[in-house]
mmCIF file of C-alpha atoms in Angstrom:
data_model
loop_
_atom_site.group_PDB
_atom_site.id
_atom_site.type_symbol
_atom_site.label_atom_id
_atom_site.label_comp_id
_atom_site.label_asym_id
_atom_site.label_seq_id
_atom_site.Cartn_x
_atom_site.Cartn_y
_atom_site.Cartn_z
ATOM 1 C CA MET I 933 1.147 9.533 2.621
ATOM 2 C CA ASP I 934 1.313 12.173 5.273
ATOM 3 C CA ASP I 935 -0.980 12.690 8.245
ATOM 4 C CA SER I 936 -4.375 11.996 6.548
ATOM 5 C CA GLY I 937 -5.626 9.037 7.733
ATOM 6 C CA ARG I 938 -5.439 -24.017 3.648
ATOM 7 C CA TRP I 939 -5.460 -26.309 2.178
ATOM 8 C CA HIS I 940 -7.631 -28.835 4.039
ATOM 9 C CA THR I 941 -6.833 -32.534 3.841
ATOM 10 C CA PRO I 942 -9.665 -34.741 5.141
ATOM 11 C CA ALA I 943 -8.806 -36.701 8.259
ATOM 12 C CA ARG I 944 -7.179 -39.989 7.314
ATOM 13 C CA VAL I 945 -9.443 -42.992 7.969
ATOM 14 C CA ARG I 946 -7.700 -45.556 10.150
ATOM 15 C CA PRO I 947 -7.817 -49.112 8.705
ATOM 16 C CA ARG I 948 -9.786 -51.804 10.490
ATOM 17 C CA SER I 949 -7.975 -54.869 11.842
ATOM 18 C CA VAL I 950 -7.208 -57.252 8.997
ATOM 19 C CA VAL I 951 -6.658 -60.972 9.431
ATOM 20 C CA LEU I 952 -4.360 -61.333 6.461
ATOM 21 C CA GLY I 953 -0.889 -60.140 7.470
ATOM 22 C CA CYS I 954 0.096 -59.014 3.980
ATOM 23 C CA LEU I 955 -2.979 -56.864 3.580
ATOM 24 C CA PHE I 956 -2.356 -55.371 7.016
ATOM 25 C CA LEU I 957 1.198 -54.523 6.028
ATOM 26 C CA VAL I 958 0.073 -52.856 2.815
ATOM 27 C CA VAL I 959 -2.459 -50.738 4.659
ATOM 28 C CA VAL I 960 0.073 -49.697 7.292
ATOM 29 C CA LEU I 961 2.699 -48.796 4.729
ATOM 30 C CA PHE I 962 0.166 -46.842 2.714
ATOM 31 C CA GLY I 963 -0.949 -44.949 5.791
ATOM 32 C CA ALA I 964 2.630 -44.090 6.684
ATOM 33 C CA ALA I 965 3.305 -42.826 3.190
ATOM 34 C CA CYS I 966 0.343 -40.490 3.367
ATOM 35 C CA GLY I 967 1.812 -38.550 6.257
ATOM 36 C CA SER I 968 0.052 -36.608 8.912
ATOM 37 C CA THR I 969 -3.160 -34.692 8.515
ATOM 38 C CA VAL I 970 -3.073 -31.049 7.494
ATOM 39 C CA GLY I 971 -6.175 -29.061 8.253
ATOM 40 C CA SER I 972 -7.645 -25.780 9.348
ATOM 41 C CA SER I 973 -7.799 -25.042 13.019
ATOM 42 C CA THR I 974 -10.971 -24.076 14.818
ATOM 43 C CA ALA I 975 -9.577 -20.600 15.313
ATOM 44 C CA ASP I 976 -9.059 -20.251 11.554
ATOM 45 C CA ALA I 977 -12.649 -21.245 10.896
ATOM 46 C CA ASP I 978 -13.958 -18.787 13.454
ATOM 47 C CA SER I 979 -11.955 -15.875 12.103
ATOM 48 C CA GLY I 980 -12.535 -16.239 8.362
ATOM 49 C CA PRO I 981 -12.032 -13.519 5.776
ATOM 50 C CA TRP I 982 -14.206 -10.456 6.235
ATOM 51 C CA TRP I 983 -15.772 -10.825 2.794
ATOM 52 C CA VAL I 984 -16.920 -14.485 2.806
ATOM 53 C CA SER I 985 -20.486 -13.660 3.810
ATOM 54 C CA ARG I 986 -20.946 -10.949 1.195
ATOM 55 C CA ALA I 987 -23.066 -11.765 -1.825
ATOM 56 C CA GLY I 988 -21.074 -12.019 -5.030
ATOM 57 C CA TYR I 989 -17.752 -12.545 -3.296
ATOM 58 C CA PRO I 990 -16.586 -16.087 -4.139
ATOM 59 C CA LYS I 991 -14.125 -17.765 -1.833
ATOM 60 C CA PRO I 992 -10.697 -17.746 -3.509
ATOM 61 C CA GLN I 993 -8.701 -20.892 -4.144
ATOM 62 C CA ALA I 994 -6.223 -21.515 -1.331
ATOM 63 C CA HIS I 995 -2.687 -22.523 -2.169
ATOM 64 C CA PRO I 996 -1.326 -25.759 -0.657
ATOM 65 C CA PRO I 997 1.644 -25.422 1.654
ATOM 66 C CA ARG I 998 5.005 -26.089 0.055
ATOM 67 C CA ALA I 999 6.910 -29.244 0.941
ATOM 68 C CA HIS I 1000 10.326 -27.602 1.055
ATOM 69 C CA PRO I 1001 10.287 -24.288 2.937
ATOM 70 C CA ASN I 1002 13.290 -22.030 2.551
ATOM 71 C CA PRO I 1003 15.252 -22.265 5.827
ATOM 72 C CA VAL I 1004 17.223 -19.110 5.040
ATOM 73 C CA VAL I 1005 14.061 -17.034 4.773
ATOM 74 C CA ARG I 1006 12.628 -18.550 7.950
ATOM 75 C CA ASP I 1007 15.805 -17.750 9.887
ATOM 76 C CA LEU I 1008 15.835 -14.172 8.606
ATOM 77 C CA VAL I 1009 12.214 -13.607 9.579
ATOM 78 C CA ARG I 1010 12.982 -14.912 13.061
ATOM 79 C CA GLU I 1011 15.931 -12.530 13.252
ATOM 80 C CA VAL I 1012 13.776 -9.549 12.312
ATOM 81 C CA ASP I 1013 11.189 -10.585 14.901
ATOM 82 C CA SER I 1014 13.843 -10.969 17.581
ATOM 83 C CA GLU I 1015 15.458 -7.605 16.940
ATOM 84 C CA ALA I 1016 12.158 -5.768 16.594
ATOM 85 C CA GLY I 1017 11.037 -7.206 19.911
ATOM 86 C CA GLU I 1018 13.874 -5.358 21.589
ATOM 87 C CA LEU I 1019 12.689 -1.966 20.326
ATOM 88 C CA SER I 1020 10.717 -0.188 22.999
ATOM 89 C CA GLY I 1021 7.121 0.376 21.986
ATOM 90 C CA SER I 1022 7.604 -0.527 18.316
ATOM 91 C CA THR I 1023 5.830 -3.352 16.496
ATOM 92 C CA VAL I 1024 7.326 -4.528 13.211
ATOM 93 C CA ALA I 1025 5.325 -7.004 11.136
ATOM 94 C CA VAL I 1026 7.364 -8.915 8.544
ATOM 95 C CA ALA I 1027 6.410 -11.299 5.754
ATOM 96 C CA VAL I 1028 8.502 -12.656 2.878
ATOM 97 C CA LEU I 1029 7.093 -14.416 -0.176
ATOM 98 C CA ASP I 1030 9.571 -16.580 -2.097
ATOM 99 C CA ARG I 1031 8.239 -16.443 -5.656
ATOM 100 C CA GLU I 1032 10.294 -19.512 -6.616
ATOM 101 C CA SER I 1033 8.642 -21.787 -4.053
ATOM 102 C CA GLY I 1034 5.401 -19.862 -3.551
ATOM 103 C CA GLU I 1035 5.835 -19.930 0.213
ATOM 104 C CA VAL I 1036 5.026 -16.941 2.400
ATOM 105 C CA VAL I 1037 6.993 -16.852 5.645
ATOM 106 C CA GLY I 1038 5.476 -14.560 8.241
ATOM 107 C CA GLY I 1039 6.751 -13.286 11.542
ATOM 108 C CA GLU I 1040 4.908 -12.996 14.820
ATOM 109 C CA HIS I 1041 2.844 -10.020 13.654
ATOM 110 C CA ALA I 1042 2.488 -10.967 9.965
ATOM 111 C CA ASP I 1043 -1.301 -11.254 10.246
ATOM 112 C CA ASP I 1044 -1.904 -8.173 12.385
ATOM 113 C CA ARG I 1045 -4.294 -5.711 10.761
ATOM 114 C CA ILE I 1046 -2.505 -2.428 10.211
ATOM 115 C CA GLY I 1047 -3.451 0.769 8.387
ATOM 116 C CA THR I 1048 -1.890 0.790 4.925
ATOM 117 C CA ALA I 1049 -1.021 4.481 4.678
ATOM 118 C CA SER I 1050 0.323 4.839 1.117
ATOM 119 C CA LEU I 1051 0.610 1.092 0.505
ATOM 120 C CA SER I 1052 -3.031 1.310 -0.574
ATOM 121 C CA LYS I 1053 -1.699 3.126 -3.661
ATOM 122 C CA LEU I 1054 -0.021 -0.121 -4.687
ATOM 123 C CA PHE I 1055 -3.265 -2.053 -4.194
ATOM 124 C CA VAL I 1056 -5.290 0.334 -6.356
ATOM 125 C CA ALA I 1057 -2.581 0.412 -9.034
ATOM 126 C CA VAL I 1058 -2.499 -3.397 -9.229
ATOM 127 C CA ASP I 1059 -6.291 -3.556 -9.502
ATOM 128 C CA VAL I 1060 -6.415 -0.925 -12.252
ATOM 129 C CA ALA I 1061 -3.540 -2.600 -14.114
ATOM 130 C CA ARG I 1062 -5.228 -6.003 -13.926
ATOM 131 C CA ARG I 1063 -8.543 -4.601 -15.141
ATOM 132 C CA ARG I 1064 -6.799 -2.731 -17.968
ATOM 133 C CA SER I 1065 -5.266 -6.026 -19.129
ATOM 134 C CA GLU I 1066 -8.825 -7.394 -19.219
ATOM 135 C CA GLY I 1067 -10.058 -4.562 -21.441
ATOM 136 C CA MET I 1068 -11.024 -1.685 -19.146
ATOM 137 C CA PRO I 1069 -10.199 1.692 -20.737
ATOM 138 C CA VAL I 1070 -7.360 3.494 -18.980
ATOM 139 C CA SER I 1071 -6.223 6.803 -20.438
ATOM 140 C CA GLY I 1072 -2.719 8.174 -20.695
ATOM 141 C CA ALA I 1073 -3.600 10.654 -17.964
ATOM 142 C CA ASP I 1074 -4.677 7.773 -15.729
ATOM 143 C CA VAL I 1075 -1.373 5.995 -16.365
ATOM 144 C CA ASP I 1076 0.440 9.147 -15.309
ATOM 145 C CA LEU I 1077 -1.611 9.224 -12.094
ATOM 146 C CA ILE I 1078 -0.522 5.653 -11.353
ATOM 147 C CA ARG I 1079 3.117 6.544 -11.967
ATOM 148 C CA ARG I 1080 2.958 9.563 -9.682
ATOM 149 C CA SER I 1081 1.084 7.760 -6.917
ATOM 150 C CA LEU I 1082 3.686 4.974 -6.853
ATOM 151 C CA ALA I 1083 6.949 6.769 -7.569
ATOM 152 C CA VAL I 1084 6.652 10.030 -5.642
ATOM 153 C CA SER I 1085 3.696 8.873 -3.520
ATOM 154 C CA ASP I 1086 1.566 11.781 -4.727
ATOM 155 C CA ASP I 1087 -1.571 11.970 -2.569
ATOM 156 C CA ALA I 1088 -3.459 14.124 -5.084
ATOM 157 C CA ALA I 1089 -2.850 11.500 -7.767
ATOM 158 C CA MET I 1090 -4.147 8.810 -5.421
ATOM 159 C CA ASN I 1091 -7.242 10.869 -4.616
ATOM 160 C CA ALA I 1092 -8.034 11.024 -8.331
ATOM 161 C CA LEU I 1093 -7.418 7.296 -8.855
ATOM 162 C CA TRP I 1094 -9.515 6.395 -5.807
ATOM 163 C CA ASP I 1095 -12.475 8.397 -7.103
ATOM 164 C CA ARG I 1096 -12.145 7.421 -10.763
ATOM 165 C CA PHE I 1097 -11.577 3.685 -10.322
ATOM 166 C CA ASP I 1098 -13.682 2.884 -7.238
ATOM 167 C CA GLY I 1099 -10.863 2.627 -4.729
ATOM 168 C CA ALA I 1100 -12.881 0.840 -2.056
ATOM 169 C CA GLY I 1101 -14.020 -1.660 -4.682
ATOM 170 C CA ALA I 1102 -10.429 -2.090 -5.808
ATOM 171 C CA ILE I 1103 -9.427 -3.148 -2.306
ATOM 172 C CA SER I 1104 -12.313 -5.630 -2.163
ATOM 173 C CA ARG I 1105 -11.573 -7.034 -5.620
ATOM 174 C CA LEU I 1106 -7.936 -7.612 -4.745
ATOM 175 C CA ALA I 1107 -8.924 -9.325 -1.504
ATOM 176 C CA VAL I 1108 -11.075 -11.775 -3.451
ATOM 177 C CA ARG I 1109 -8.692 -12.303 -6.363
ATOM 178 C CA TYR I 1110 -5.642 -13.041 -4.226
ATOM 179 C CA GLY I 1111 -7.265 -14.446 -1.094
ATOM 180 C CA LEU I 1112 -6.239 -11.607 1.198
ATOM 181 C CA THR I 1113 -7.749 -12.548 4.531
ATOM 182 C CA ARG I 1114 -6.723 -9.454 6.495
ATOM 183 C CA THR I 1115 -7.401 -6.717 3.940
ATOM 184 C CA ARG I 1116 -10.493 -4.519 3.849
ATOM 185 C CA PRO I 1117 -11.497 -1.040 2.654
ATOM 186 C CA PRO I 1118 -11.514 1.947 5.004
ATOM 187 C CA ALA I 1119 -14.509 2.389 7.274
ATOM 188 C CA VAL I 1120 -14.852 6.003 6.112
ATOM 189 C CA ALA I 1121 -15.232 6.433 2.362
ATOM 190 C CA GLY I 1122 -12.288 8.230 0.806
ATOM 191 C CA ASN I 1123 -9.886 7.721 3.706
ATOM 192 C CA TRP I 1124 -7.721 5.403 1.619
ATOM 193 C CA GLY I 1125 -4.815 5.555 4.078
ATOM 194 C CA ASP I 1126 -7.060 3.839 6.632
ATOM 195 C CA THR I 1127 -7.443 0.761 4.436
ATOM 196 C CA GLU I 1128 -6.465 -2.202 6.610
ATOM 197 C CA THR I 1129 -4.110 -4.986 5.595
ATOM 198 C CA SER I 1130 -1.351 -7.232 6.945
ATOM 199 C CA ALA I 1131 2.284 -7.821 6.106
ATOM 200 C CA ARG I 1132 1.360 -11.244 4.700
ATOM 201 C CA ASP I 1133 -1.294 -9.742 2.424
ATOM 202 C CA VAL I 1134 1.049 -7.024 1.173
ATOM 203 C CA ALA I 1135 3.724 -9.612 0.330
ATOM 204 C CA THR I 1136 1.077 -11.640 -1.501
ATOM 205 C CA VAL I 1137 0.038 -8.682 -3.667
ATOM 206 C CA LEU I 1138 3.639 -7.741 -4.420
ATOM 207 C CA GLY I 1139 4.369 -11.313 -5.447
ATOM 208 C CA GLN I 1140 1.646 -11.066 -8.103
ATOM 209 C CA VAL I 1141 3.052 -7.973 -9.810
ATOM 210 C CA PRO I 1142 5.694 -9.838 -11.884
ATOM 211 C CA THR I 1143 2.923 -12.126 -13.190
ATOM 212 C CA LEU I 1144 0.974 -9.258 -14.773
ATOM 213 C CA PRO I 1145 1.008 -8.856 -18.576
ATOM 214 C CA GLU I 1146 4.077 -7.037 -19.891
ATOM 215 C CA ALA I 1147 2.606 -3.537 -20.243
ATOM 216 C CA GLU I 1148 0.974 -3.537 -16.816
ATOM 217 C CA ARG I 1149 3.983 -5.168 -15.168
ATOM 218 C CA SER I 1150 6.310 -2.571 -16.653
ATOM 219 C CA LEU I 1151 4.048 0.267 -15.524
ATOM 220 C CA ILE I 1152 4.050 -0.790 -11.880
ATOM 221 C CA LEU I 1153 7.608 -2.065 -11.579
ATOM 222 C CA GLY I 1154 8.975 0.872 -13.550
ATOM 223 C CA SER I 1155 7.212 3.314 -11.250
ATOM 224 C CA LEU I 1156 8.468 1.590 -8.108
ATOM 225 C CA ASP I 1157 11.983 1.298 -9.516
ATOM 226 C CA ALA I 1158 12.002 5.013 -10.258
ATOM 227 C CA ALA I 1159 10.889 6.140 -6.794
ATOM 228 C CA PRO I 1160 13.186 8.994 -5.729
ATOM 229 C CA ARG I 1161 14.408 9.474 -2.199
ATOM 230 C CA THR I 1162 12.177 12.508 -1.713
ATOM 231 C CA ALA I 1163 8.418 12.115 -2.095
ATOM 232 C CA ALA I 1164 6.048 14.678 -3.600
ATOM 233 C CA GLU I 1165 5.461 16.455 -0.297
ATOM 234 C CA GLY I 1166 9.107 16.425 0.731
ATOM 235 C CA PHE I 1167 9.052 13.282 2.893
ATOM 236 C CA ASP I 1168 12.252 11.220 2.916
ATOM 237 C CA GLN I 1169 11.074 7.852 1.589
ATOM 238 C CA GLY I 1170 14.593 6.457 1.208
ATOM 239 C CA PHE I 1171 14.315 4.170 4.235
ATOM 240 C CA GLY I 1172 13.728 0.466 4.809
ATOM 241 C CA LEU I 1173 14.184 -1.663 1.696
ATOM 242 C CA LYS I 1174 15.066 1.477 -0.257
ATOM 243 C CA GLU I 1175 18.440 1.392 1.518
ATOM 244 C CA SER I 1176 19.456 -1.542 -0.690
ATOM 245 C CA LYS I 1177 22.723 -1.148 -2.582
ATOM 246 C CA ARG I 1178 21.047 -2.862 -5.553
ATOM 247 C CA PRO I 1179 18.080 -1.674 -7.621
ATOM 248 C CA VAL I 1180 14.825 -2.560 -5.872
ATOM 249 C CA ALA I 1181 11.137 -1.930 -6.554
ATOM 250 C CA VAL I 1182 9.874 -0.405 -3.309
ATOM 251 C CA LYS I 1183 6.779 1.379 -2.007
ATOM 252 C CA ALA I 1184 6.915 3.258 1.255
ATOM 253 C CA GLY I 1185 4.046 4.316 3.476
ATOM 254 C CA TRP I 1186 3.728 6.622 6.459
ATOM 255 C CA MET I 1187 0.982 8.303 8.472
ATOM 256 C CA CYS I 1188 0.104 9.477 11.963
ATOM 257 C CA CYS I 1189 -1.659 8.998 14.255
ATOM 258 C CA GLU I 1190 -4.158 6.320 15.193
ATOM 259 C CA HIS I 1191 -4.453 5.418 18.859
ATOM 260 C CA GLY I 1192 -1.246 7.320 19.487
ATOM 261 C CA ARG I 1193 0.680 5.228 16.956
ATOM 262 C CA ARG I 1194 2.725 6.282 13.952
ATOM 263 C CA ALA I 1195 2.676 3.909 10.937
ATOM 264 C CA VAL I 1196 5.818 3.592 8.811
ATOM 265 C CA HIS I 1197 6.043 0.856 6.162
ATOM 266 C CA SER I 1198 8.412 -0.419 3.474
ATOM 267 C CA ALA I 1199 7.452 -3.114 0.957
ATOM 268 C CA GLY I 1200 9.080 -4.259 -2.241
ATOM 269 C CA LEU I 1201 10.572 -6.864 -4.553
ATOM 270 C CA ILE I 1202 14.208 -7.706 -3.918
ATOM 271 C CA GLY I 1203 16.803 -10.258 -4.967
ATOM 272 C CA PRO I 1204 17.755 -11.779 -8.334
ATOM 273 C CA ASP I 1205 14.817 -11.704 -10.771
ATOM 274 C CA ARG I 1206 12.763 -10.018 -8.022
ATOM 275 C CA ARG I 1207 12.490 -13.381 -6.298
ATOM 276 C CA TYR I 1208 11.400 -12.127 -2.885
ATOM 277 C CA ALA I 1209 8.370 -9.997 -2.087
ATOM 278 C CA VAL I 1210 9.036 -8.409 1.289
ATOM 279 C CA ALA I 1211 6.671 -6.457 3.514
ATOM 280 C CA LEU I 1212 7.754 -4.576 6.616
ATOM 281 C CA LEU I 1213 4.855 -2.840 8.342
ATOM 282 C CA SER I 1214 5.399 -0.996 11.590
ATOM 283 C CA THR I 1215 3.388 0.860 14.182
ATOM 284 C CA GLN I 1216 5.355 2.957 16.624
ATOM 285 C CA PRO I 1217 4.700 5.437 19.405
ATOM 286 C CA SER I 1218 3.820 8.876 18.082
ATOM 287 C CA SER I 1219 6.449 10.222 20.459
ATOM 288 C CA LYS I 1220 9.001 8.970 17.940
ATOM 289 C CA SER I 1221 9.759 11.277 15.047
ATOM 290 C CA TYR I 1222 9.298 10.067 11.484
ATOM 291 C CA SER I 1223 13.076 9.945 11.192
ATOM 292 C CA GLU I 1224 13.374 7.704 14.250
ATOM 293 C CA ALA I 1225 10.503 5.496 13.128
ATOM 294 C CA SER I 1226 11.995 5.176 9.643
ATOM 295 C CA GLU I 1227 15.305 4.068 11.146
ATOM 296 C CA VAL I 1228 13.520 1.236 12.965
ATOM 297 C CA VAL I 1229 12.213 -0.060 9.626
ATOM 298 C CA THR I 1230 15.639 0.354 8.027
ATOM 299 C CA GLU I 1231 17.238 -1.722 10.779
ATOM 300 C CA ALA I 1232 14.594 -4.409 10.291
ATOM 301 C CA ALA I 1233 15.332 -4.472 6.556
ATOM 302 C CA GLU I 1234 19.106 -4.845 6.899
ATOM 303 C CA PRO I 1235 19.368 -8.644 7.373
ATOM 304 C CA LEU I 1236 16.846 -9.235 4.596
ATOM 305 C CA LEU I 1237 18.743 -7.034 2.166
ATOM 306 C CA GLU I 1238 22.082 -8.527 3.149
ATOM 307 C CA ASP I 1239 21.062 -12.153 2.571
ATOM 308 C CA LEU I 1240 18.242 -11.896 0.008
ATOM 309 C CA GLY I 1241 18.641 -8.574 -1.765
#
């Protein structure tokens, strides 16, 4: 796009003093085996998802944290955070979902709300694909619009999809279906590039694409796989994860300017069997050119591609 716009475990009850030593030992050993309490913080409760108070929007099922986090992914995310922190004025939000373990590892800014730019095209495409698999009529012309909006990032195609398939509703439906706590539709109807999301939410959506039924999965992944270096309006979208030496399914996003910031994003599925869903969302000073801003995202993607891609 161009310049348009926990799992909660109840607190463990401590055992009362027991006269019988054996019973005391059993209780202590049982308590030790249970481990420490995992619960939501007060801050989490105070800053719940934007949609929880809306009628008809059920709270999604949260996924329990995984017992064996991937240390390689955690180290790489820390590396991206460290290097991005050295870039004057630039903020790079990174999140990686390991589809094998189900864990999402997020960097310092993984939950920052950021304008999607053209990443909203991916959200609408996933919603339409999911609804098609559930019986909603989708014509051949509509399928072509999805392909063009994803592969060459055609804004006109996205405009048509947004109007035809209730784009704002698509964003809301995805937020509910996948438990996206930082994603919401644009404040101004039709300004789909101003949809807000986070790196963690983008990685979550990407991680769901390979689970779609065959026809819908092939439509989205095939379109992302086929994305050329040059977008419909001539923008060079061959940056970030697209710099991989291996085939990758990637969606780029770019727009300017909100509060003097330029948004440049790269998100995709990388690695063997598309194991990792990676989201790199950046906001950078508008004084930087698109070329300079794209290079920042490419540099952030390098360690991830080298070790995961």
